[in-house]
PDB file of C-alpha atoms and ligand atoms in Angstrom:
ATOM      1  CA  MET A   1      -8.873  -5.746  15.555  1.00 47.00           C
ATOM      2  CA  GLY A   2     -11.787  -5.153  17.678  1.00 47.00           C
ATOM      3  CA  THR A   3     -10.914  -8.209  19.709  1.00 51.00           C
ATOM      4  CA  SER A   4     -10.935  -8.393  23.526  1.00 49.00           C
ATOM      5  CA  ASN A   5      -6.975  -7.743  23.669  1.00 62.00           C
ATOM      6  CA  GLU A   6      -7.273  -4.588  21.985  1.00 65.00           C
ATOM      7  CA  HIS A   7      -5.672  -2.756  24.875  1.00 68.00           C
ATOM      8  CA  ALA A   8      -2.962  -5.285  25.913  1.00 76.00           C
ATOM      9  CA  PRO A   9       0.570  -3.824  25.388  1.00 91.00           C
ATOM     10  CA  LEU A  10       1.599  -3.643  22.066  1.00 93.00           C
ATOM     11  CA  THR A  11       4.368  -6.420  22.199  1.00 95.00           C
ATOM     12  CA  GLU A  12       2.088  -8.663  23.779  1.00 96.00           C
ATOM     13  CA  ARG A  13      -0.591  -8.270  21.028  1.00 95.00           C
ATOM     14  CA  VAL A  14       2.001  -8.442  18.156  1.00 97.00           C
ATOM     15  CA  GLU A  15       3.273 -11.807  19.719  1.00 97.00           C
ATOM     16  CA  GLN A  16      -0.388 -13.191  20.032  1.00 96.00           C
ATOM     17  CA  LEU A  17      -1.042 -12.115  16.354  1.00 97.00           C
ATOM     18  CA  LEU A  18       1.972 -13.980  15.142  1.00 98.00           C
ATOM     19  CA  ASP A  19       1.392 -17.009  17.230  1.00 97.00           C
ATOM     20  CA  GLY A  20      -1.896 -17.338  15.308  1.00 96.00           C
ATOM     21  CA  GLY A  21      -0.124 -18.590  12.277  1.00 96.00           C
ATOM     22  CA  LEU A  22       0.296 -17.296   8.671  1.00 98.00           C
ATOM     23  CA  PRO A  23      -0.702 -15.619   6.752  1.00 98.00           C
ATOM     24  CA  LEU A  24      -2.135 -12.810   8.761  1.00 98.00           C
ATOM     25  CA  THR A  25      -5.709 -11.681   8.486  1.00 98.00           C
ATOM     26  CA  ILE A  26      -5.937  -8.430   6.571  1.00 98.00           C
ATOM     27  CA  VAL A  27      -8.186  -6.083   8.052  1.00 98.00           C
ATOM     28  CA  ALA A  28     -11.095  -4.693   5.909  1.00 98.00           C
ATOM     29  CA  ALA A  29     -12.290  -1.135   5.311  1.00 98.00           C
ATOM     30  CA  GLY A  30     -14.963  -0.273   8.288  1.00 98.00           C
ATOM     31  CA  ASP A  31     -12.289  -1.137  10.835  1.00 98.00           C
ATOM     32  CA  PRO A  32     -11.194   2.008  12.756  1.00 98.00           C
ATOM     33  CA  VAL A  33      -7.633   0.680  13.001  1.00 98.00           C
ATOM     34  CA  LEU A  34      -7.346   1.594   9.255  1.00 98.00           C
ATOM     35  CA  ARG A  35      -8.262   5.259  10.239  1.00 98.00           C
ATOM     36  CA  ARG A  36      -6.555   5.954  13.332  1.00 97.00           C
ATOM     37  CA  GLY A  37      -3.030   6.476  12.130  1.00 97.00           C
ATOM     38  CA  THR A  38       0.013   5.111  13.585  1.00 98.00           C
ATOM     39  CA  GLU A  39       2.836   5.669  16.164  1.00 97.00           C
ATOM     40  CA  PRO A  40       6.200   6.083  14.830  1.00 98.00           C
ATOM     41  CA  TYR A  41       8.283   3.063  15.169  1.00 98.00           C
ATOM     42  CA  GLU A  42      11.064   3.652  18.144  1.00 96.00           C
ATOM     43  CA  GLY A  43      12.311   0.196  18.729  1.00 96.00           C
ATOM     44  CA  GLN A  44       8.910  -0.928  20.432  1.00 96.00           C
ATOM     45  CA  LEU A  45       9.054  -4.488  19.248  1.00 96.00           C
ATOM     46  CA  GLY A  46      12.617  -5.104  19.790  1.00 96.00           C
ATOM     47  CA  PRO A  47      14.839  -6.596  17.035  1.00 96.00           C
ATOM     48  CA  ALA A  48      13.590 -10.173  17.115  1.00 97.00           C
ATOM     49  CA  LEU A  49       9.952  -9.521  17.200  1.00 97.00           C
ATOM     50  CA  LEU A  50      10.245  -6.910  14.700  1.00 98.00           C
ATOM     51  CA  ALA A  51      12.138  -9.378  12.285  1.00 98.00           C
ATOM     52  CA  ARG A  52       9.085 -11.715  12.878  1.00 98.00           C
ATOM     53  CA  PHE A  53       6.856  -9.034  12.028  1.00 98.00           C
ATOM     54  CA  VAL A  54       8.163  -7.849   8.929  1.00 98.00           C
ATOM     55  CA  GLU A  55       8.355 -11.572   7.740  1.00 98.00           C
ATOM     56  CA  ALA A  56       4.873 -12.010   8.578  1.00 98.00           C
ATOM     57  CA  LEU A  57       3.948  -8.999   6.520  1.00 98.00           C
ATOM     58  CA  ARG A  58       6.126 -10.382   3.668  1.00 98.00           C
ATOM     59  CA  VAL A  59       4.303 -13.884   3.791  1.00 98.00           C
ATOM     60  CA  THR A  60       0.773 -12.042   4.041  1.00 98.00           C
ATOM     61  CA  MET A  61       1.709  -9.552   1.304  1.00 98.00           C
ATOM     62  CA  ARG A  62       2.704 -12.419  -0.950  1.00 98.00           C
ATOM     63  CA  ALA A  63      -0.223 -14.762   0.021  1.00 98.00           C
ATOM     64  CA  ALA A  64      -2.899 -12.320  -0.863  1.00 98.00           C
ATOM     65  CA  PRO A  65      -1.340 -11.545  -3.419  1.00 97.00           C
ATOM     66  CA  GLY A  66      -0.260  -7.787  -3.243  1.00 97.00           C
ATOM     67  CA  VAL A  67       2.432  -5.294  -3.864  1.00 98.00           C
ATOM     68  CA  GLY A  68       2.359  -3.701  -0.426  1.00 98.00           C
ATOM     69  CA  LEU A  69       1.154  -4.283   2.948  1.00 98.00           C
ATOM     70  CA  ALA A  70       1.074  -1.824   6.087  1.00 99.00           C
ATOM     71  CA  ALA A  71       1.169  -2.719   9.623  1.00 98.00           C
ATOM     72  CA  PRO A  72      -2.690  -1.340  10.221  1.00 98.00           C
ATOM     73  CA  GLN A  73      -3.891  -3.734   7.681  1.00 98.00           C
ATOM     74  CA  VAL A  74      -3.007  -6.390  10.147  1.00 98.00           C
ATOM     75  CA  GLY A  75      -4.227  -4.475  13.080  1.00 98.00           C
ATOM     76  CA  VAL A  76      -1.033  -3.104  14.303  1.00 98.00           C
ATOM     77  CA  GLU A  77      -0.634   0.725  14.828  1.00 97.00           C
ATOM     78  CA  LEU A  78       2.954   1.075  13.948  1.00 98.00           C
ATOM     79  CA  ARG A  79       4.522   3.249  11.200  1.00 98.00           C
ATOM     80  CA  ILE A  80       5.925   0.195   9.149  1.00 98.00           C
ATOM     81  CA  ALA A  81       5.107  -1.036   5.916  1.00 99.00           C
ATOM     82  CA  VAL A  82       6.513  -3.682   3.281  1.00 98.00           C
ATOM     83  CA  ILE A  83       6.375  -3.499  -0.769  1.00 98.00           C
ATOM     84  CA  GLU A  84       7.230  -5.895  -3.425  1.00 98.00           C
ATOM     85  CA  ASP A  85       6.243  -6.146  -7.024  1.00 98.00           C
ATOM     86  CA  PRO A  86       7.565  -8.436  -9.287  1.00 96.00           C
ATOM     87  CA  ALA A  87       5.627  -6.763 -12.067  1.00 94.00           C
ATOM     88  CA  PRO A  88       4.463  -9.672 -14.201  1.00 91.00           C
ATOM     89  CA  VAL A  89       2.698  -7.584 -16.743  1.00 93.00           C
ATOM     90  CA  PRO A  90       2.703  -7.024 -20.637  1.00 93.00           C
ATOM     91  CA  GLU A  91       5.273  -4.704 -22.079  1.00 94.00           C
ATOM     92  CA  GLU A  92       2.762  -1.859 -23.069  1.00 94.00           C
ATOM     93  CA  VAL A  93       1.300  -1.957 -19.529  1.00 93.00           C
ATOM     94  CA  ARG A  94       4.950  -1.780 -18.126  1.00 95.00           C
ATOM     95  CA  LEU A  95       5.691   1.111 -20.325  1.00 96.00           C
ATOM     96  CA  ALA A  96       2.578   3.256 -20.030  1.00 96.00           C
ATOM     97  CA  ARG A  97       2.418   2.687 -15.956  1.00 96.00           C
ATOM     98  CA  GLY A  98       6.164   2.866 -15.331  1.00 96.00           C
ATOM     99  CA  ARG A  99       5.445  -0.618 -13.604  1.00 96.00           C
ATOM    100  CA  MET A 100       9.191  -1.877 -13.303  1.00 95.00           C
ATOM    101  CA  PRO A 101       9.847  -4.518 -10.821  1.00 96.00           C
ATOM    102  CA  GLN A 102      10.219  -3.293  -7.294  1.00 97.00           C
ATOM    103  CA  PRO A 103      12.348  -5.636  -5.061  1.00 98.00           C
ATOM    104  CA  PHE A 104      11.052  -6.292  -1.405  1.00 98.00           C
ATOM    105  CA  ARG A 105      11.727  -3.420   1.003  1.00 98.00           C
ATOM    106  CA  VAL A 106      10.776  -2.721   4.509  1.00 98.00           C
ATOM    107  CA  LEU A 107       9.650   1.000   5.015  1.00 98.00           C
ATOM    108  CA  VAL A 108      10.033   2.002   8.574  1.00 98.00           C
ATOM    109  CA  ASN A 109       8.731   5.512   9.492  1.00 98.00           C
ATOM    110  CA  PRO A 110       8.236   6.608   5.882  1.00 98.00           C
ATOM    111  CA  ALA A 111       7.239  10.116   4.619  1.00 98.00           C
ATOM    112  CA  TYR A 112       7.030  11.337   0.966  1.00 98.00           C
ATOM    113  CA  GLU A 113       7.026  14.748  -0.717  1.00 98.00           C
ATOM    114  CA  PRO A 114       6.178  15.305  -4.378  1.00 98.00           C
ATOM    115  CA  VAL A 115       9.223  15.787  -6.749  1.00 98.00           C
ATOM    116  CA  GLY A 116       8.116  18.011  -9.622  1.00 98.00           C
ATOM    117  CA  ASP A 117       4.328  18.889 -10.663  1.00 97.00           C
ATOM    118  CA  ALA A 118       3.860  15.925 -12.870  1.00 98.00           C
ATOM    119  CA  ARG A 119       0.794  13.723 -12.010  1.00 98.00           C
ATOM    120  CA  ALA A 120      -0.167  10.123 -13.025  1.00 98.00           C
ATOM    121  CA  ALA A 121      -3.641   8.686 -12.936  1.00 98.00           C
ATOM    122  CA  PHE A 122      -4.296   4.881 -13.033  1.00 98.00           C
ATOM    123  CA  PHE A 123      -6.581   2.329 -11.526  1.00 98.00           C
ATOM    124  CA  GLU A 124      -5.507   1.051  -8.127  1.00 98.00           C
ATOM    125  CA  GLY A 125      -6.732  -1.321  -5.415  1.00 98.00           C
ATOM    126  CA  CYS A 126      -5.996  -2.311  -2.012  1.00 98.00           C
ATOM    127  CA  LEU A 127      -6.264  -5.454   0.147  1.00 98.00           C
ATOM    128  CA  SER A 128      -8.341  -3.923   2.699  1.00 98.00           C
ATOM    129  CA  VAL A 129     -11.054  -3.063   0.000  1.00 98.00           C
ATOM    130  CA  PRO A 130     -11.402  -6.195  -1.963  1.00 98.00           C
ATOM    131  CA  GLY A 131     -13.416  -6.432  -5.091  1.00 98.00           C
ATOM    132  CA  TRP A 132     -12.878  -3.064  -6.329  1.00 98.00           C
ATOM    133  CA  GLN A 133     -10.420  -0.629  -7.970  1.00 98.00           C
ATOM    134  CA  ALA A 134     -10.656   3.081  -8.891  1.00 98.00           C
ATOM    135  CA  VAL A 135      -8.285   5.553 -10.581  1.00 98.00           C
ATOM    136  CA  VAL A 136      -6.263   7.765  -8.294  1.00 98.00           C
ATOM    137  CA  ALA A 137      -4.218  10.848  -9.732  1.00 98.00           C
ATOM    138  CA  ARG A 138      -0.866  10.870  -7.805  1.00 98.00           C
ATOM    139  CA  PRO A 139       2.458  12.704  -7.962  1.00 98.00           C
ATOM    140  CA  ALA A 140       4.371  10.729 -10.580  1.00 98.00           C
ATOM    141  CA  ALA A 141       7.610  10.975  -8.454  1.00 98.00           C
ATOM    142  CA  VAL A 142       8.132  11.318  -4.876  1.00 98.00           C
ATOM    143  CA  ARG A 143      10.945  11.560  -2.407  1.00 98.00           C
ATOM    144  CA  LEU A 144      10.664   9.178   0.404  1.00 98.00           C
ATOM    145  CA  THR A 145      12.501   9.312   3.594  1.00 98.00           C
ATOM    146  CA  GLY A 146      12.694   7.301   6.670  1.00 98.00           C
ATOM    147  CA  GLN A 147      14.441   4.151   7.597  1.00 98.00           C
ATOM    148  CA  ASP A 148      14.832   0.392   6.560  1.00 98.00           C
ATOM    149  CA  GLU A 149      14.237  -2.565   9.167  1.00 97.00           C
ATOM    150  CA  HIS A 150      17.757  -2.138  10.292  1.00 96.00           C
ATOM    151  CA  GLY A 151      17.272   1.619  11.369  1.00 97.00           C
ATOM    152  CA  GLN A 152      19.427   2.662   8.577  1.00 98.00           C
ATOM    153  CA  ALA A 153      18.453   6.269   6.788  1.00 98.00           C
ATOM    154  CA  LEU A 154      16.371   5.981   3.783  1.00 97.00           C
ATOM    155  CA  ASP A 155      16.188   8.982   1.406  1.00 98.00           C
ATOM    156  CA  GLU A 156      15.344   7.913  -2.277  1.00 98.00           C
ATOM    157  CA  VAL A 157      13.258   9.083  -5.336  1.00 98.00           C
ATOM    158  CA  PHE A 158      10.801   6.720  -6.566  1.00 98.00           C
ATOM    159  CA  GLU A 159       9.026   7.057 -10.086  1.00 97.00           C
ATOM    160  CA  GLY A 160       6.576   5.057 -11.951  1.00 97.00           C
ATOM    161  CA  TRP A 161       4.433   2.165 -10.314  1.00 98.00           C
ATOM    162  CA  PRO A 162       6.947   2.022  -7.111  1.00 98.00           C
ATOM    163  CA  ALA A 163       6.075   5.628  -6.409  1.00 98.00           C
ATOM    164  CA  ARG A 164       2.462   4.787  -6.561  1.00 98.00           C
ATOM    165  CA  ILE A 165       2.987   1.747  -4.250  1.00 98.00           C
ATOM    166  CA  VAL A 166       5.028   3.835  -1.657  1.00 98.00           C
ATOM    167  CA  GLN A 167       2.485   6.408  -1.561  1.00 98.00           C
ATOM    168  CA  HIS A 168      -0.382   4.169  -1.262  1.00 99.00           C
ATOM    169  CA  GLU A 169       1.343   2.267   1.742  1.00 99.00           C
ATOM    170  CA  THR A 170       2.625   5.526   3.404  1.00 98.00           C
ATOM    171  CA  ASP A 171      -1.041   6.782   3.256  1.00 99.00           C
ATOM    172  CA  HIS A 172      -2.190   3.723   5.366  1.00 99.00           C
ATOM    173  CA  LEU A 173       0.111   4.753   7.978  1.00 98.00           C
ATOM    174  CA  ASP A 174      -1.710   8.109   8.101  1.00 98.00           C
ATOM    175  CA  GLY A 175      -5.052   6.448   8.172  1.00 98.00           C
ATOM    176  CA  VAL A 176      -5.646   7.397   4.516  1.00 98.00           C
ATOM    177  CA  LEU A 177      -7.144   4.855   2.027  1.00 98.00           C
ATOM    178  CA  TYR A 178      -6.851   5.332  -1.579  1.00 98.00           C
ATOM    179  CA  LEU A 179     -10.549   5.840  -2.039  1.00 98.00           C
ATOM    180  CA  ASP A 180     -10.086   9.132  -0.052  1.00 98.00           C
ATOM    181  CA  ARG A 181      -8.068  10.346  -3.133  1.00 98.00           C
ATOM    182  CA  ALA A 182      -9.589   8.468  -5.757  1.00 98.00           C
ATOM    183  CA  GLU A 183     -12.136   9.794  -8.665  1.00 98.00           C
ATOM    184  CA  PRO A 184     -15.255   8.354  -7.327  1.00 98.00           C
ATOM    185  CA  ARG A 185     -16.889   8.070 -10.817  1.00 98.00           C
ATOM    186  CA  SER A 186     -14.067   5.640 -11.747  1.00 98.00           C
ATOM    187  CA  LEU A 187     -15.020   2.906  -9.150  1.00 98.00           C
ATOM    188  CA  SER A 188     -15.213  -0.290 -10.890  1.00 98.00           C
ATOM    189  CA  SER A 189     -15.752  -4.004  -9.546  1.00 98.00           C
ATOM    190  CA  ASN A 190     -12.863  -6.359 -10.369  1.00 98.00           C
ATOM    191  CA  LEU A 191     -15.482  -8.080 -12.891  1.00 98.00           C
ATOM    192  CA  ALA A 192     -15.721  -4.577 -14.743  1.00 98.00           C
ATOM    193  CA  MET A 193     -11.821  -4.232 -14.561  1.00 98.00           C
ATOM    194  CA  ALA A 194     -11.337  -7.569 -16.252  1.00 98.00           C
ATOM    195  CA  GLU A 195     -14.237  -7.196 -18.797  1.00 98.00           C
ATOM    196  CA  ARG A 196     -13.708  -3.569 -19.831  1.00 98.00           C
ATOM    197  CA  TRP A 197     -10.639  -1.643 -18.167  1.00 98.00           C
ATOM    198  CA  THR A 198      -7.482  -3.688 -18.999  1.00 96.00           C
ATOM    199  CA  GLN A 199      -6.105  -0.846 -21.239  1.00 96.00           C
ATOM    200  CA  PRO A 200      -2.647   0.230 -20.310  1.00 96.00           C
ATOM    201  CA  THR A 201      -4.141   3.803 -19.374  1.00 97.00           C
ATOM    202  CA  PRO A 202      -7.701   4.676 -17.919  1.00 98.00           C
ATOM    203  CA  GLN A 203      -8.529   7.061 -20.744  1.00 98.00           C
ATOM    204  CA  GLU A 204     -11.235   4.920 -22.107  1.00 98.00           C
ATOM    205  CA  ALA A 205     -12.562   4.448 -18.716  1.00 98.00           C
ATOM    206  CA  ALA A 206     -12.576   8.200 -18.133  1.00 98.00           C
ATOM    207  CA  ARG A 207     -14.812   8.891 -21.292  1.00 98.00           C
ATOM    208  CA  ALA A 208     -16.976   6.046 -20.626  1.00 98.00           C
ATOM    209  CA  LEU A 209     -17.655   6.699 -17.023  1.00 98.00           C
ATOM    210  CA  GLY A 210     -17.368  10.377 -17.064  1.00 98.00           C
ATOM    211  CA  PHE A 211     -14.333  11.625 -14.844  1.00 98.00           C
ATOM    212  CA  GLU A 212     -11.251  13.758 -15.462  1.00 96.00           C
ATOM    213  CA  LEU A 213      -7.584  12.740 -15.789  1.00 97.00           C
ATOM    214  CA  PRO A 214      -4.890  15.295 -15.059  1.00 94.00           C
TER     215      PRO A 214
HETATM  216 ZN1  LIG B 301      -3.986  -0.697   0.674  1.00 55.70          ZN
END
């Protein structure tokens, strides 16, 4: 995270990070660690430190609060992310956005590919870009492959809001921020979101701000 221990061995850096207490500090956009991409996880931390690191990601995600957190967001360049969404939203929002509850999951070495041609466009935000949201059109369904925290193979199709979450978090592991894929004219402050764009879909925002939806 731009500190003097940047070049210390990975396990030492992760131990120091965790010894600093929870929740961890979330890195904000502008820090190169969010742009460098990550190494595949191949057991570098060992089982005990991996378990501590995953728990730290979970605590930090919940404290934020957020629905996903990727290792680079806490300054660690490993291909690991966590997701969890209790989806406390009104019924009409749940239906429009496919925002069904997503139980806690650990994604190790995730990769995704679109399933079908359908795209879905909604406002999304990022814990590393606090204060702002923007509309991102993404594949409506994706096949996610990788492993879980125990090394068990993961191969699953995600739809609705969970599909958006796994794409957003996997993108972080490739050094991609949601803003790279967003409709620039949709960029809205949290205040504007709360005052104007609480509708289940971004159609009104598209008309008023002048951007296209798929
Ligand atoms: Zn993010």
